[in-house]
Amino acid sequence: MDGLARRYQEVRRQTDLLAEPLSAEDCQVQSMPDASPTKWHLAHTSWFFETFVLEGAPLEPAFDYLFNSYYEAVGPRHPRAARGLLSRPSLDEVRSYRRRIDAQVLEALERGLRDDVRARVVLGLEHEQQHQELILTDIKHLLGAHPGAPAYRLRKEAATPASGSAPALDWIARPGGVTEIGVAAPGPNGEPFAFDNESPKHEALLRPHALASRLVTCGEYRAFISDGGYRRPELWLSDGWAEVEAQRHDGPLYWRGEAIFTLDGERPLIDDEPVVHVSYYEADAYARWADARLPTEMEWEAAATAVPARADDNLAETQSFHPRPAGGDGKAGLRQVFGDVWEWTASAYAPYPGYRAAAGALGEYNGKFMCSQLVLRGGSCATPRTHIRPSYRNFFPPGARWQFSGIRLARDA
Ligand SMILES: [Fe+2]
C-alpha cells in the first residue's frame, strides 16, 4: 500500500473516531447557520472525494444537492442554514456511504492515478482535517446550547484540566526589514501540501516590533472585564461595539460566571488558561486596553518560521480539546505558537501579490472568500498536528466566536 493510501485510511478513520462518542440525535441537529451537523460533515467530506477524485456514475446522485457546500461550478445545493433539516439519509446510511467511497478511493489509488487526481486526493485529506476541527467546534456549540451542558465524551475519557501556571508575559523583540512570507505552490502530485492561499512566496516589509511570549490568559481577560472592558466604547472598533450592544456580550462565548463550558462539560474557569472563543473585535479591544495591538500575519509568520514544532504542542492529538496554561518560564522565547488557540491577526484575508485562483470548481476553495474576513494563525487544540504549518492561513469573519480563537499581543518597538 502506498503512503497516500495509508494516510487516506488514517485521516478517514480519525473523522469516524471523532463522531464515535455522539448519538444519532447529536449528529443530526444544527445549532446555528455557521455550524453544521456532524452527520453533514461525515457526508460532505465523502462527497468531496466522490466529486473531485472519483470518475464515473455517482454512488448517490441525490447527495450532490444535499452535500455540496458552496461550489457554484458543481451545481445548486441545499441551503447551508437548513442542514439540520436533513433527517434523510440516516446516520447509518451516511456511514455506509463513507465506507463505499473509501473502497472506491483506495481501489483507485491501487490502480494508479494521474498526478493531478492524486493531488486532489491530497487536497481531499487536508479538507477532511479542516472538517475534523469543525466537527468539534460545531458539536461544542450544539452541546453548549443544551441546558444540561452535556460533555462531548464520557467523563471517564475526559482529560483532566491541565494544571500548571502561566509564566509572566515577556516581550520578544523582533527585527524590522524585508522577510519572505508564504510558500511555493505544491508540486504536480500535490506535495508538499499547502493551500493555494499560502502562495506565492513573496517579500514583506516589517517594522521593528515585539511579540508576547505567550497567549493572553483568562485571568488577564478577567481584569479587562473588571475594568469595564465591555462598557467602554472607546476600546472598541465601531462594528465591534455595535455587536457588544446588539448581542449584549459581557465575556467570551462559553463563560458562565465563574464557570466555563468545555467539550468535557462545565467546570470552574482557570485563570492561567489561555482565553478562547473571543471574536476579532474582542481580541482587538483587549489589545487596545492592554496598550498593545494584534500582530500582523506577516509578523506572526516571520516569528513562527523560526519556532520548532514541539512534541507537547497542544494540538488535537493531545485529546485535551481545550487550551492549556503556557508552562515553563517567561524567558523561553515564544510559547504556544502551534496549537492551543487560533491567534487573531490584524491582517485582512486578502490574496498574496500574484495570487490567482485555479480555474473551475476547486478554484472556489479559498479565493472567493477573500473579503471581509481576518486571518488567524497557528492552529488550535482541535487542529490535527499534520495539518498545521507556519504559512497556514485560517480565516473567519470578525464576529466569529465559536472557533477556538484567542489572543497573542504585539507592540511596536
Ligand atoms: Fe468543505
Coordinates of C-alpha atoms and ligand atoms in Angstrom, one line a residue:
M1 CA 0.0 0.0 0.0
D2 CA 1.5 3.4 -0.9
G3 CA 1.9 6.2 1.6
L4 CA -1.0 8.2 0.3
A5 CA -3.4 5.2 0.7
R6 CA -2.2 4.7 4.3
R7 CA -2.6 8.4 5.0
Y8 CA -6.1 8.3 3.5
Q9 CA -7.1 5.5 5.8
E10 CA -5.7 7.2 8.9
V11 CA -7.4 10.6 8.2
R12 CA -10.8 9.0 7.4
R13 CA -10.6 6.8 10.5
Q14 CA -9.8 9.8 12.6
T15 CA -13.0 11.5 11.4
D16 CA -15.0 8.4 12.4
L17 CA -13.4 8.4 15.8
L18 CA -14.4 12.0 16.4
A19 CA -18.0 11.1 15.7
E20 CA -17.9 7.9 17.9
P21 CA -19.0 9.5 21.2
L22 CA -22.1 11.0 19.6
S23 CA -25.6 9.6 19.2
A24 CA -27.6 9.8 16.0
E25 CA -29.6 12.7 17.6
D26 CA -26.3 14.6 18.4
C27 CA -25.2 14.1 14.8
Q28 CA -28.5 15.5 13.4
V29 CA -29.1 18.9 14.9
Q30 CA -27.8 22.2 13.7
S31 CA -27.4 24.9 16.4
M32 CA -26.8 27.9 14.1
P33 CA -26.3 28.6 10.4
D34 CA -22.5 28.7 10.8
A35 CA -22.3 25.3 12.5
S36 CA -23.1 22.1 10.6
P37 CA -24.4 18.8 12.0
T38 CA -21.8 16.1 12.4
K39 CA -23.8 13.9 10.0
W40 CA -23.5 16.6 7.4
H41 CA -19.7 16.8 7.9
L42 CA -19.4 13.0 7.6
A43 CA -21.3 13.0 4.3
H44 CA -19.8 16.2 2.8
T45 CA -16.2 15.1 3.3
S46 CA -17.1 11.9 1.4
W47 CA -19.0 13.8 -1.3
F48 CA -15.8 15.9 -1.8
F49 CA -13.8 12.7 -2.8
E50 CA -16.7 11.5 -4.9
T51 CA -16.9 14.8 -6.8
F52 CA -13.3 15.6 -7.2
V53 CA -11.5 12.3 -7.3
L54 CA -13.8 9.5 -8.4
E55 CA -14.9 9.4 -12.0
G56 CA -17.9 7.6 -13.3
A57 CA -21.5 7.5 -12.1
P58 CA -22.2 8.9 -8.6
L59 CA -23.0 6.3 -5.9
E60 CA -25.8 8.5 -4.7
P61 CA -26.9 11.1 -7.2
A62 CA -29.1 13.0 -4.7
F63 CA -26.1 13.6 -2.5
D64 CA -24.8 16.1 -5.0
Y65 CA -27.5 18.5 -4.0
L66 CA -27.5 17.7 -0.3
F67 CA -23.8 17.7 0.5
N68 CA -22.3 20.3 -1.9
S69 CA -21.1 23.1 0.5
Y70 CA -20.5 26.1 -1.7
Y71 CA -19.2 25.0 -5.2
E72 CA -21.2 27.0 -7.7
A73 CA -19.4 25.3 -10.6
V74 CA -20.7 21.9 -9.4
G75 CA -24.3 22.9 -9.2
P76 CA -27.2 24.0 -7.0
R77 CA -27.2 22.9 -3.3
H78 CA -29.3 22.7 -0.2
P79 CA -29.2 25.9 1.9
R80 CA -26.5 26.0 4.5
A81 CA -28.7 27.2 7.3
A82 CA -31.1 24.3 6.7
R83 CA -28.6 21.4 7.0
G84 CA -30.1 20.3 10.3
L85 CA -33.4 19.6 8.5
L86 CA -31.8 16.7 6.5
S87 CA -33.3 13.9 8.5
R88 CA -32.7 11.6 5.5
P89 CA -30.3 10.0 4.7
S90 CA -29.9 8.5 8.2
L91 CA -26.6 8.4 10.1
D92 CA -26.3 4.7 9.3
E93 CA -26.8 5.5 5.6
V94 CA -24.2 8.2 5.7
R95 CA -21.7 5.9 7.4
S96 CA -22.3 3.3 4.7
Y97 CA -21.8 6.0 2.0
R98 CA -18.4 6.8 3.7
R99 CA -17.4 3.1 3.5
R100 CA -18.3 2.8 -0.1
I101 CA -16.4 6.0 -1.0
D102 CA -13.4 4.6 0.9
A103 CA -13.4 1.4 -1.0
Q104 CA -13.5 3.2 -4.3
V105 CA -10.8 5.8 -3.5
L106 CA -8.5 3.0 -2.2
E107 CA -9.1 0.9 -5.3
A108 CA -8.4 3.9 -7.5
L109 CA -5.2 4.6 -5.6
E110 CA -4.1 1.0 -6.1
R111 CA -4.9 1.1 -9.8
G112 CA -2.7 4.3 -10.0
L113 CA -3.9 7.8 -10.5
R114 CA -2.7 10.7 -12.7
D115 CA -0.7 13.3 -10.8
D116 CA -3.5 15.8 -10.9
V117 CA -6.0 13.4 -9.5
R118 CA -3.5 12.3 -6.8
A119 CA -3.2 16.0 -5.9
R120 CA -6.9 16.1 -5.4
V121 CA -6.8 13.1 -3.0
V122 CA -4.2 15.1 -1.0
L123 CA -6.5 18.1 -1.1
G124 CA -9.4 16.0 0.0
L125 CA -7.5 14.8 3.1
E126 CA -6.5 18.3 4.1
H127 CA -10.1 19.3 3.5
E128 CA -11.3 16.4 5.7
Q129 CA -8.9 17.6 8.5
Q130 CA -10.4 21.0 8.4
H131 CA -13.8 19.4 8.9
Q132 CA -12.5 17.4 11.8
E133 CA -11.9 20.6 13.6
L134 CA -15.3 21.9 12.6
I135 CA -16.9 18.7 13.9
L136 CA -15.5 19.6 17.4
T137 CA -16.3 23.3 17.3
D138 CA -19.8 22.7 15.9
I139 CA -20.7 20.0 18.4
K140 CA -19.4 22.2 21.2
H141 CA -21.8 24.9 20.0
L142 CA -24.7 22.5 20.0
L143 CA -23.9 20.9 23.4
G144 CA -23.3 24.4 24.8
A145 CA -26.9 25.3 23.8
H146 CA -28.3 22.4 25.9
P147 CA -29.4 23.4 29.4
G148 CA -27.7 20.4 30.9
A149 CA -24.3 21.4 29.5
P150 CA -23.5 17.8 28.5
A151 CA -20.0 16.7 27.8
Y152 CA -19.0 15.6 24.3
R153 CA -17.4 12.4 25.7
L154 CA -17.8 10.2 28.7
R155 CA -16.4 11.7 31.9
K156 CA -14.1 8.8 32.3
E157 CA -12.5 9.5 28.9
A158 CA -12.3 13.3 29.6
A159 CA -8.9 14.9 30.0
T160 CA -8.3 16.4 33.4
P161 CA -7.9 20.2 33.0
A162 CA -4.2 20.8 32.7
S163 CA -2.7 22.3 35.9
G164 CA 0.3 24.5 35.9
S165 CA 0.7 28.2 35.8
A166 CA 1.2 30.7 33.0
P167 CA 4.6 32.3 33.2
A168 CA 4.9 36.1 33.4
L169 CA 4.3 37.7 30.0
D170 CA 7.6 38.6 28.3
W171 CA 8.1 40.7 25.2
I172 CA 10.2 39.1 22.5
A173 CA 11.9 41.8 20.3
R174 CA 11.6 41.1 16.6
P175 CA 13.6 42.9 13.9
G176 CA 12.3 45.0 11.1
G177 CA 13.3 44.6 7.5
V178 CA 12.4 42.6 4.4
T179 CA 11.2 39.0 5.1
E180 CA 9.9 36.2 2.9
I181 CA 6.3 35.2 3.5
G182 CA 4.3 32.3 2.1
V183 CA 5.3 29.2 0.2
A184 CA 5.9 28.0 -3.3
A185 CA 2.9 26.2 -4.9
P186 CA 2.8 22.4 -4.3
G187 CA 4.3 20.1 -6.9
P188 CA 2.3 18.3 -9.6
N189 CA 1.2 15.5 -7.2
G190 CA 0.1 17.9 -4.6
E191 CA 3.1 17.6 -2.2
P192 CA 4.5 19.1 -0.1
F193 CA 1.0 20.3 0.6
A194 CA -0.1 23.9 1.0
F195 CA -3.4 25.6 0.2
D196 CA -3.3 28.0 -2.7
N197 CA -3.9 31.0 -0.4
E198 CA -0.4 30.4 1.1
S199 CA 1.3 31.2 -2.1
P200 CA 3.0 32.9 -4.0
K201 CA 6.1 33.3 -1.8
H202 CA 6.8 37.0 -1.6
E203 CA 8.6 39.7 0.3
A204 CA 7.1 41.7 3.1
L205 CA 8.4 44.7 4.9
L206 CA 8.3 44.5 8.7
R207 CA 8.9 47.3 11.2
P208 CA 10.7 46.5 14.4
H209 CA 8.2 45.2 16.9
A210 CA 7.8 42.8 19.8
L211 CA 5.5 39.8 20.3
A212 CA 4.1 38.5 23.5
S213 CA 5.9 35.3 24.7
R214 CA 2.6 33.6 25.4
L215 CA -1.2 33.8 24.8
V216 CA -3.5 36.1 26.8
T217 CA -4.9 34.2 29.8
C218 CA -8.4 34.0 31.3
G219 CA -7.1 35.9 34.4
E220 CA -5.8 38.7 32.3
Y221 CA -9.0 38.8 30.3
R222 CA -11.0 38.9 33.5
A223 CA -9.1 42.1 34.5
F224 CA -10.2 43.7 31.2
I225 CA -13.8 42.8 32.0
S226 CA -13.5 44.1 35.6
D227 CA -12.1 47.3 34.3
G228 CA -15.3 47.9 32.3
G229 CA -13.9 46.4 29.1
Y230 CA -17.4 45.6 27.8
R231 CA -18.8 49.0 28.9
R232 CA -16.3 51.4 27.3
P233 CA -16.9 52.2 23.6
E234 CA -13.6 53.9 23.3
L235 CA -11.9 50.5 23.4
W236 CA -13.9 49.0 20.5
L237 CA -14.0 49.2 16.8
S238 CA -17.3 50.6 15.7
D239 CA -18.6 47.3 14.3
G240 CA -17.4 45.5 17.5
W241 CA -19.2 47.9 19.8
A242 CA -22.4 47.6 17.7
E243 CA -22.1 43.8 18.3
V244 CA -21.5 44.2 22.0
E245 CA -24.6 46.3 22.3
A246 CA -26.8 44.2 20.0
Q247 CA -25.7 40.8 21.4
R248 CA -25.3 42.1 25.0
H249 CA -21.9 40.4 25.1
D250 CA -20.2 40.7 28.5
G251 CA -17.5 38.0 28.2
P252 CA -16.2 35.3 25.8
L253 CA -18.5 32.7 24.4
Y254 CA -18.9 29.8 26.9
W255 CA -18.1 31.9 30.0
R256 CA -20.8 31.4 32.6
G257 CA -20.0 33.4 35.7
E258 CA -17.1 31.6 37.4
A259 CA -17.6 28.6 35.2
I260 CA -16.7 27.7 31.6
F261 CA -18.3 25.3 29.2
T262 CA -15.8 22.9 27.6
L263 CA -16.1 19.8 25.5
D264 CA -15.9 18.0 28.8
G265 CA -18.9 19.9 30.2
E266 CA -19.0 22.8 32.6
R267 CA -16.2 23.4 35.1
P268 CA -14.6 26.3 37.0
L269 CA -12.7 28.9 35.0
I270 CA -9.0 28.6 35.3
D271 CA -7.1 31.9 35.3
D272 CA -3.9 30.6 33.9
E273 CA -5.5 29.0 30.8
P274 CA -5.5 31.0 27.6
V275 CA -8.7 32.9 26.9
V276 CA -10.6 31.3 24.0
H277 CA -13.7 31.8 21.9
V278 CA -13.3 35.5 21.5
S279 CA -14.1 37.4 18.3
Y280 CA -11.7 39.6 16.5
Y281 CA -13.5 42.6 18.0
E282 CA -12.9 41.3 21.5
A283 CA -9.2 40.5 20.7
D284 CA -8.7 44.0 19.3
A285 CA -10.5 45.7 22.2
Y286 CA -8.5 43.7 24.7
A287 CA -5.2 44.6 22.9
R288 CA -6.2 48.3 22.9
W289 CA -7.0 48.1 26.7
A290 CA -3.6 46.4 27.3
D291 CA -1.8 49.2 25.4
A292 CA -0.8 46.8 22.7
R293 CA -2.1 45.6 19.3
L294 CA -2.6 42.3 17.4
P295 CA 0.3 41.1 15.3
T296 CA 0.0 41.2 11.5
E297 CA 0.1 37.8 9.8
M298 CA 3.5 38.7 8.4
E299 CA 4.9 39.4 11.8
W300 CA 3.4 36.1 13.1
E301 CA 4.7 34.0 10.2
A302 CA 8.2 35.5 10.3
A303 CA 8.5 34.6 14.0
A304 CA 6.8 31.2 13.8
T305 CA 9.0 30.0 11.0
A306 CA 11.9 30.0 13.5
V307 CA 9.9 28.1 16.2
P308 CA 10.3 24.3 16.0
A309 CA 7.1 22.2 16.3
R310 CA 7.3 20.7 19.8
A311 CA 6.0 17.2 20.8
D312 CA 4.0 18.8 23.6
D313 CA 2.2 21.4 21.4
N314 CA -1.4 21.2 22.4
L315 CA -3.0 20.1 19.1
A316 CA -5.9 17.6 18.6
E317 CA -3.6 14.6 19.3
T318 CA -3.4 15.6 23.0
Q319 CA -7.2 15.0 23.1
S320 CA -7.5 17.8 25.6
F321 CA -9.7 19.8 23.2
H322 CA -9.1 22.9 25.4
P323 CA -6.2 25.3 25.6
R324 CA -3.7 24.7 28.4
P325 CA -1.5 27.1 30.5
A326 CA 1.7 28.0 28.8
G327 CA 4.1 26.4 31.3
G328 CA 7.8 27.0 31.5
D329 CA 9.3 30.3 32.4
G330 CA 8.8 33.6 30.7
K331 CA 12.3 33.6 29.2
A332 CA 12.0 30.6 27.0
G333 CA 11.0 32.5 23.8
L334 CA 7.7 32.3 22.1
R335 CA 5.4 29.7 23.6
Q336 CA 2.0 28.3 22.4
V337 CA 2.8 29.2 18.7
F338 CA 1.2 26.0 17.4
G339 CA -1.9 24.6 18.9
D340 CA -4.0 25.8 21.9
V341 CA -5.9 28.6 20.1
W342 CA -6.0 30.2 16.7
E343 CA -4.5 33.6 17.0
W344 CA -6.4 36.5 15.6
T345 CA -4.1 38.7 13.5
A346 CA -4.7 42.3 12.4
S347 CA -4.4 41.2 8.7
A348 CA -7.4 41.2 6.4
Y349 CA -7.7 37.9 4.5
A350 CA -6.6 39.1 1.1
P351 CA -4.8 37.5 -1.8
Y352 CA -1.0 37.5 -1.7
P353 CA 0.6 39.5 -4.5
G354 CA 0.5 37.4 -7.7
Y355 CA -2.2 35.0 -6.4
R356 CA -4.7 33.7 -8.9
A357 CA -7.3 31.1 -8.0
A358 CA -7.3 28.0 -10.2
A359 CA -10.0 27.7 -12.9
G360 CA -13.0 25.5 -12.2
A361 CA -14.7 24.4 -9.0
L362 CA -11.6 23.8 -6.9
G363 CA -10.6 27.5 -7.6
E364 CA -13.6 28.3 -5.3
Y365 CA -12.0 26.6 -2.3
N366 CA -10.3 29.7 -0.9
G367 CA -10.1 32.5 -3.3
K368 CA -13.8 33.6 -3.3
F369 CA -13.7 34.2 0.4
M370 CA -11.0 36.9 0.3
C371 CA -13.2 39.7 1.5
S372 CA -14.5 40.8 5.0
Q373 CA -12.6 38.2 6.9
L374 CA -9.5 38.3 9.2
V375 CA -6.5 35.9 9.2
L376 CA -5.9 33.6 12.1
R377 CA -2.6 31.7 12.6
G378 CA -1.1 28.7 14.4
G379 CA -3.8 26.1 14.8
S380 CA -5.7 25.1 18.0
C381 CA -6.3 22.3 20.4
A382 CA -8.7 20.9 17.8
T383 CA -6.3 21.1 14.8
P384 CA -4.6 17.9 13.7
R385 CA -0.8 18.0 14.1
T386 CA -0.2 17.1 10.4
H387 CA -2.4 19.9 9.3
I388 CA -0.7 23.0 10.6
R389 CA 2.5 24.8 9.4
P390 CA 3.9 28.4 9.8
S391 CA 2.5 29.5 6.5
Y392 CA -1.1 28.3 7.2
R393 CA -3.8 30.9 6.8
N394 CA -7.1 30.3 8.6
F395 CA -9.8 33.0 8.1
F396 CA -13.1 33.9 9.8
P397 CA -15.4 36.9 9.9
P398 CA -14.5 39.3 12.7
G399 CA -17.6 38.5 14.8
A400 CA -17.0 34.7 14.8
R401 CA -16.5 33.2 18.3
W402 CA -17.3 29.5 18.0
Q403 CA -13.9 28.5 16.8
F404 CA -11.0 28.0 19.3
S405 CA -9.8 31.6 18.7
G406 CA -7.7 33.6 21.1
I407 CA -5.2 36.4 21.5
R408 CA -1.4 37.0 21.3
L409 CA -0.4 40.6 21.7
A410 CA 2.2 42.6 19.7
R411 CA 3.7 46.0 20.2
D412 CA 5.6 48.5 18.1
A413 CA 9.2 48.7 19.1
Ligands
FE1 FE -15.9 21.5 3.0

